[in-house]
Short mmCIF file of C-alpha atoms in Angstrom, two decimals:
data_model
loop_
_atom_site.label_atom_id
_atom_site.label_comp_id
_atom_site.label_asym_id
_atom_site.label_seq_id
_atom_site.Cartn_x
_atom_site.Cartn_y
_atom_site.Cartn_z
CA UNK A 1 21.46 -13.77 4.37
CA UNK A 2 21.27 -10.17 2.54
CA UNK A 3 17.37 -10.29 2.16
CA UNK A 4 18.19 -7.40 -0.26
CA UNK A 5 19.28 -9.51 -2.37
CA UNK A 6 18.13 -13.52 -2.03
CA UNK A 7 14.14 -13.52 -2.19
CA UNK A 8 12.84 -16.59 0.17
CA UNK A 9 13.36 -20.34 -1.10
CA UNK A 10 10.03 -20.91 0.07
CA UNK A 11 8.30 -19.17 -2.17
CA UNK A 12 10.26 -21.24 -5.52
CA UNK A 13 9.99 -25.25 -6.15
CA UNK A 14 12.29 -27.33 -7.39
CA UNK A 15 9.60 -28.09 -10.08
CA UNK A 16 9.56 -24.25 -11.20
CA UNK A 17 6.47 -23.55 -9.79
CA UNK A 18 6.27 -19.86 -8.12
CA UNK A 19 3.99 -19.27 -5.07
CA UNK A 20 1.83 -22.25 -6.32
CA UNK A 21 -1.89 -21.92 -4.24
CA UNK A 22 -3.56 -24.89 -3.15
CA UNK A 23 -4.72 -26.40 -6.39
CA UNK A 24 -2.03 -25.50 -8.39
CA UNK A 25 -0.66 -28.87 -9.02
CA UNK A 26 -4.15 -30.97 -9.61
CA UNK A 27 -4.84 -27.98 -11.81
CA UNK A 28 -1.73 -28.27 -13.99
CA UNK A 29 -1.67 -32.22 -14.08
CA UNK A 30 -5.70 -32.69 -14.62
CA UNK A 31 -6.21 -34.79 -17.87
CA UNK A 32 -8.75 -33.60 -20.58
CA UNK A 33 -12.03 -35.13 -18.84
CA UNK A 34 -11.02 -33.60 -15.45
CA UNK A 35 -10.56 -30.08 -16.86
CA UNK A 36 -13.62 -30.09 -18.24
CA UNK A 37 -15.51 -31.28 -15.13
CA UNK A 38 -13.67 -28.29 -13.66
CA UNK A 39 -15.26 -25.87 -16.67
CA UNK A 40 -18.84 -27.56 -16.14
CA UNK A 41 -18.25 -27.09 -12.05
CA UNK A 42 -17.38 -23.27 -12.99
CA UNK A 43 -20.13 -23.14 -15.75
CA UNK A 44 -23.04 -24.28 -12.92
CA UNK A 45 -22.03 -21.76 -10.43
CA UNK A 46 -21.74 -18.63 -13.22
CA UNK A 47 -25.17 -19.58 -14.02
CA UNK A 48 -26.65 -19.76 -10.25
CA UNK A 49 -24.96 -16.59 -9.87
CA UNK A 50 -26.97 -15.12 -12.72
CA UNK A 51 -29.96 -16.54 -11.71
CA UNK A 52 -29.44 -14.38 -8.51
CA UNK A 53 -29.00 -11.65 -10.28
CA UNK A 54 -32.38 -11.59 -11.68
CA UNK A 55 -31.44 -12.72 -15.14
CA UNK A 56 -33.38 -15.36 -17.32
CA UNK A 57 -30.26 -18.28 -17.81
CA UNK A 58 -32.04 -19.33 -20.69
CA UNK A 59 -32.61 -16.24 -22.92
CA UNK A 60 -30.35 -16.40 -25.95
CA UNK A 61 -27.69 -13.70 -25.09
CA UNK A 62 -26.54 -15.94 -21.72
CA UNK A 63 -27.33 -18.97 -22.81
CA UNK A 64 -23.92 -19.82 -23.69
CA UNK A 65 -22.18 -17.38 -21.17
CA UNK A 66 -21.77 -19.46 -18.05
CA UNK A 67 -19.06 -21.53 -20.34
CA UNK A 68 -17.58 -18.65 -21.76
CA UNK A 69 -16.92 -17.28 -18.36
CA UNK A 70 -15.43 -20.77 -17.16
CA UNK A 71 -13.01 -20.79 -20.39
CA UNK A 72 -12.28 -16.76 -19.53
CA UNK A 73 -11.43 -17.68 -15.71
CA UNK A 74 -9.18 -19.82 -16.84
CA UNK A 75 -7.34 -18.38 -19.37
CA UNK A 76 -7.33 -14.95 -17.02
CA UNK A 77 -5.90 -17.56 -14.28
CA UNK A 78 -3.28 -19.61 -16.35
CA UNK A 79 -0.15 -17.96 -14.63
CA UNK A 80 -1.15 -20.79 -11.45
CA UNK A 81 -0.20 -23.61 -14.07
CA UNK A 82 3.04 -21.94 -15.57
CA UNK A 83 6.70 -22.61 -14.11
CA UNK A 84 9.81 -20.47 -14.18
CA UNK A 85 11.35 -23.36 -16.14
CA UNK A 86 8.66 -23.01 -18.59
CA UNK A 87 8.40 -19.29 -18.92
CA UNK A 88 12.12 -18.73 -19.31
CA UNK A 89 12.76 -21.88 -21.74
CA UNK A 90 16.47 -21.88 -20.68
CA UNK A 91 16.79 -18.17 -22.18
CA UNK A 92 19.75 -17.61 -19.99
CA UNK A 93 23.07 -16.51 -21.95
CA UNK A 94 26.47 -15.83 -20.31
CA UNK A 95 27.66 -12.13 -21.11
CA UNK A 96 30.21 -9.82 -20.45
CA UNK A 97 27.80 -7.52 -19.07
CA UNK A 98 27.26 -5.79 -15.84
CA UNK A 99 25.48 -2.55 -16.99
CA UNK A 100 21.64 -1.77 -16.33
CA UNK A 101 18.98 -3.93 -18.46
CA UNK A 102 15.01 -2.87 -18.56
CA UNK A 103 12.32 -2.99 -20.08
CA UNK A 104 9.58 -0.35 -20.09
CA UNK A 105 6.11 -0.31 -20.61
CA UNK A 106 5.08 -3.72 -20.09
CA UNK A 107 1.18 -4.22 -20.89
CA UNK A 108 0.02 -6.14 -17.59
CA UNK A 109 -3.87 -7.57 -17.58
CA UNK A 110 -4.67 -8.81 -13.75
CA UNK A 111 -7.69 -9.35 -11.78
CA UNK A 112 -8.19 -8.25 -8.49
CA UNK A 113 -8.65 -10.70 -5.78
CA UNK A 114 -10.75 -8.98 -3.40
CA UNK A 115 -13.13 -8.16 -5.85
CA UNK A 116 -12.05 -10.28 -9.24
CA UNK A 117 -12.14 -7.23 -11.44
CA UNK A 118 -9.83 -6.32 -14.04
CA UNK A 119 -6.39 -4.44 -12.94
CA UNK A 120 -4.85 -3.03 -16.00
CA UNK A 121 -1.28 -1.05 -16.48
CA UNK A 122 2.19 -1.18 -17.42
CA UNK A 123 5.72 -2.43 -15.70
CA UNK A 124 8.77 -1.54 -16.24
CA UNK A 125 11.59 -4.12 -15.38
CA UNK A 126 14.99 -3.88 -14.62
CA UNK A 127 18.12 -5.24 -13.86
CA UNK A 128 22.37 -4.92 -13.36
CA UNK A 129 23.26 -7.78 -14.98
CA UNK A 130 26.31 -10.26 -13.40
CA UNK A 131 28.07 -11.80 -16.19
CA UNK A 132 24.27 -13.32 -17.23
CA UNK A 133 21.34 -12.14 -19.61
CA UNK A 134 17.89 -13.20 -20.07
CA UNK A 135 16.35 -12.88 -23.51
CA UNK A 136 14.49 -9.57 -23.09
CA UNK A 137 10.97 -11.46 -24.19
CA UNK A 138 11.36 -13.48 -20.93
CA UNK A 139 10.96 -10.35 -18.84
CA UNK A 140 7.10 -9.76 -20.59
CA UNK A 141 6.30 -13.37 -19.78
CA UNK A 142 7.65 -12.98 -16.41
CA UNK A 143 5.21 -10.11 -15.65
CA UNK A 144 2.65 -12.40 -18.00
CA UNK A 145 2.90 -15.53 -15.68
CA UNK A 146 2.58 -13.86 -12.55
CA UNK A 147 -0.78 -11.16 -13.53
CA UNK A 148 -2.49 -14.05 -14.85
CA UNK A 149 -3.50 -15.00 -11.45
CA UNK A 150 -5.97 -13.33 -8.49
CA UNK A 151 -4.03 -10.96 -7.52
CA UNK A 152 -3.22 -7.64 -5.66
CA UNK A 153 -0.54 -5.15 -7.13
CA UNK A 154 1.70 -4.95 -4.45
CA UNK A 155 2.02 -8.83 -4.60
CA UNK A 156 2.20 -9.18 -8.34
CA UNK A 157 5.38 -6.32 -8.22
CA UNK A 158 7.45 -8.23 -5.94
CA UNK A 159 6.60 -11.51 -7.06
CA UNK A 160 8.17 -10.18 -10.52
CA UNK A 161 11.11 -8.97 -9.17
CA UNK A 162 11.74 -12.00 -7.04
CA UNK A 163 12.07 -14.70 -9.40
CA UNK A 164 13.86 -12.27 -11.71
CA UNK A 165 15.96 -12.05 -8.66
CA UNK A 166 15.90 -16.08 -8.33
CA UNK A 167 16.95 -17.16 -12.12
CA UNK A 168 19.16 -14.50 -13.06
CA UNK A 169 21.02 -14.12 -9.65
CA UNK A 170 21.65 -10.71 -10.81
CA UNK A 171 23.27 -7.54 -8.53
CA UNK A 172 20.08 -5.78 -8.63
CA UNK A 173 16.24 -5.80 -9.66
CA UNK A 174 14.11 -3.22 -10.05
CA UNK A 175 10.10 -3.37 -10.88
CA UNK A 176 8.08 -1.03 -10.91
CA UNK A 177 3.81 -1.04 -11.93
CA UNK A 178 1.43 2.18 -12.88
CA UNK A 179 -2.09 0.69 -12.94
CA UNK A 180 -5.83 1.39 -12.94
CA UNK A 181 -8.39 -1.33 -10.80
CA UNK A 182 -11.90 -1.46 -12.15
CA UNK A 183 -12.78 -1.94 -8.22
CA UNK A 184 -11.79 1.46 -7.82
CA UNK A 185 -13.33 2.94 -11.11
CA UNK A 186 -16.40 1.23 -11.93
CA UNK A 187 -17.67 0.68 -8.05
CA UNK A 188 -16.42 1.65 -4.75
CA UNK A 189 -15.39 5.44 -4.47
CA UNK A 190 -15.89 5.67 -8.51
CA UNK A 191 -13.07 8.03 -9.85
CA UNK A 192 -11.95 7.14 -13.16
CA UNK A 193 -8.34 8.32 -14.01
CA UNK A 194 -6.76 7.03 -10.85
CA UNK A 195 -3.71 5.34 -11.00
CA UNK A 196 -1.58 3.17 -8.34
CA UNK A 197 2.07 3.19 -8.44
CA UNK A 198 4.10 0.05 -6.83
CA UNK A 199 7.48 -0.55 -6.58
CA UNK A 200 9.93 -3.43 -5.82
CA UNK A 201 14.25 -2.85 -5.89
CA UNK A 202 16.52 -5.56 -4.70
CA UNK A 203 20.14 -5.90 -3.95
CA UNK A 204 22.04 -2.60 -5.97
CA UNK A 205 18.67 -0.68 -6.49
CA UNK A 206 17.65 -1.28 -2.59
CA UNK A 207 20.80 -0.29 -2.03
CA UNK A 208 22.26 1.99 -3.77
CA UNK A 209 20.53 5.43 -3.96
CA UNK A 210 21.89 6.60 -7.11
CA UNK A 211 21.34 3.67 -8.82
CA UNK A 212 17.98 3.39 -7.93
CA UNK A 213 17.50 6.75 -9.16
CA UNK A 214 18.76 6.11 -12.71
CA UNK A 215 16.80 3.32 -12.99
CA UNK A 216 13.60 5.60 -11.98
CA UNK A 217 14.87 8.34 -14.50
CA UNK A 218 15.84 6.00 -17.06
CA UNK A 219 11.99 4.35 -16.73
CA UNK A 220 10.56 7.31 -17.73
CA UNK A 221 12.62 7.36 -20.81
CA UNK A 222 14.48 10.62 -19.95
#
């Protein structure tokens, strides 16, 4: 198997579901009652936590906070309960096409999991398509799915460019992520301005030299 090209079936489900964790699927079939035992479960530890931080729980500033938090977690972590199937809604069209797609300048929100922080930036996305399209929203919901999870950015750029790589089946992929981590800026070594850079290229764009260098020029918007 060209591993530039097919990403590993082990990482997709037959239900959709991309690189689920452990309680991704009681998580996305809970009923009402359950998910809110899950916000009150979340809810008690926020407020422990605060209490070990020094801070009166019941002062009226963070008296409602330890819910708000539990809501925010899991809105910042709804990516776990979203499929491909879902995401992409069948936004597949056949085309005479087999020219260079992307995207640039995709707004990405993540959290860090080593420190569960925000990671903020932009992605560009690309592809060569192969006779197939995907409506150009789907790309922004790809990157959406996947950052709305704990994550790390080297992960969260090849996890885009694999499923891209997975629905489309298209000669090439190309992702690539400029961000700033709040782990770096507001603790840790402290320098604000920092950016990381990642980058992911499958099939024609690993391959292919010049092509991955158009795509790099052409993400710049030269």
């Amino acid at each position: 198997m060209d591993m530039s090209r097919q990403p590993s079936s082990e990482s997709f489900n037959a239900d959709g579901l991309a690189w689920p964790v452990v309680g991704t699927r009681v998580r996305k079939a809970e009923s009402e009652e359950e998910r809110q035992k899950r916000l009150d479960n979340i809810a008690g530890a926020v407020k422990v936590i605060l209490e070990n931080l020094g801070e009166d729980v019941d002062r009226e500033g963070l008296l409602k906070t330890p819910m708000r938090y539990a809501k925010a977690l899991m809105f910042f972590t709804q990516g776990y309960e979203q499929s491909l199937h879902s995401v992409t809604n069948n936004a597949l069209f056949t085309e005479e096409h087999d020219e260079m797609v992307i995207v640039r300048n995709i707004d990405v929100f993540s959290m860090c999991e080593h420190h569960m922080v925000p990671i903020v930036g932009k992605m560009t996305i690309g592809y060569i398509a192969n006779n197939k399209v995907i409506g150009l929203s789907k790309l922004a919901r790809l990157a959406e799915m996947f950052s709305r999870r704990l994550q790390n950015q080297e992960r969260l750029t090849k996890q885009v460019a694999s499923a891209l790589m997975e629905i489309l089946q298209p000669q090439g992929v190309a992702v690539t992520m400029d961000a700033a981590h709040m782990c770096m800026v507001m603790r840790g070594v402290q320098k604000p301005g920092t950016s990381t850079v990642t980058s992911c290229m499958l099939g024609e764009f690993r391959n292919n030299q010049k092509t991955r260098e158009e795509f790099l020029q052409l993400s710049k918007g030269h």
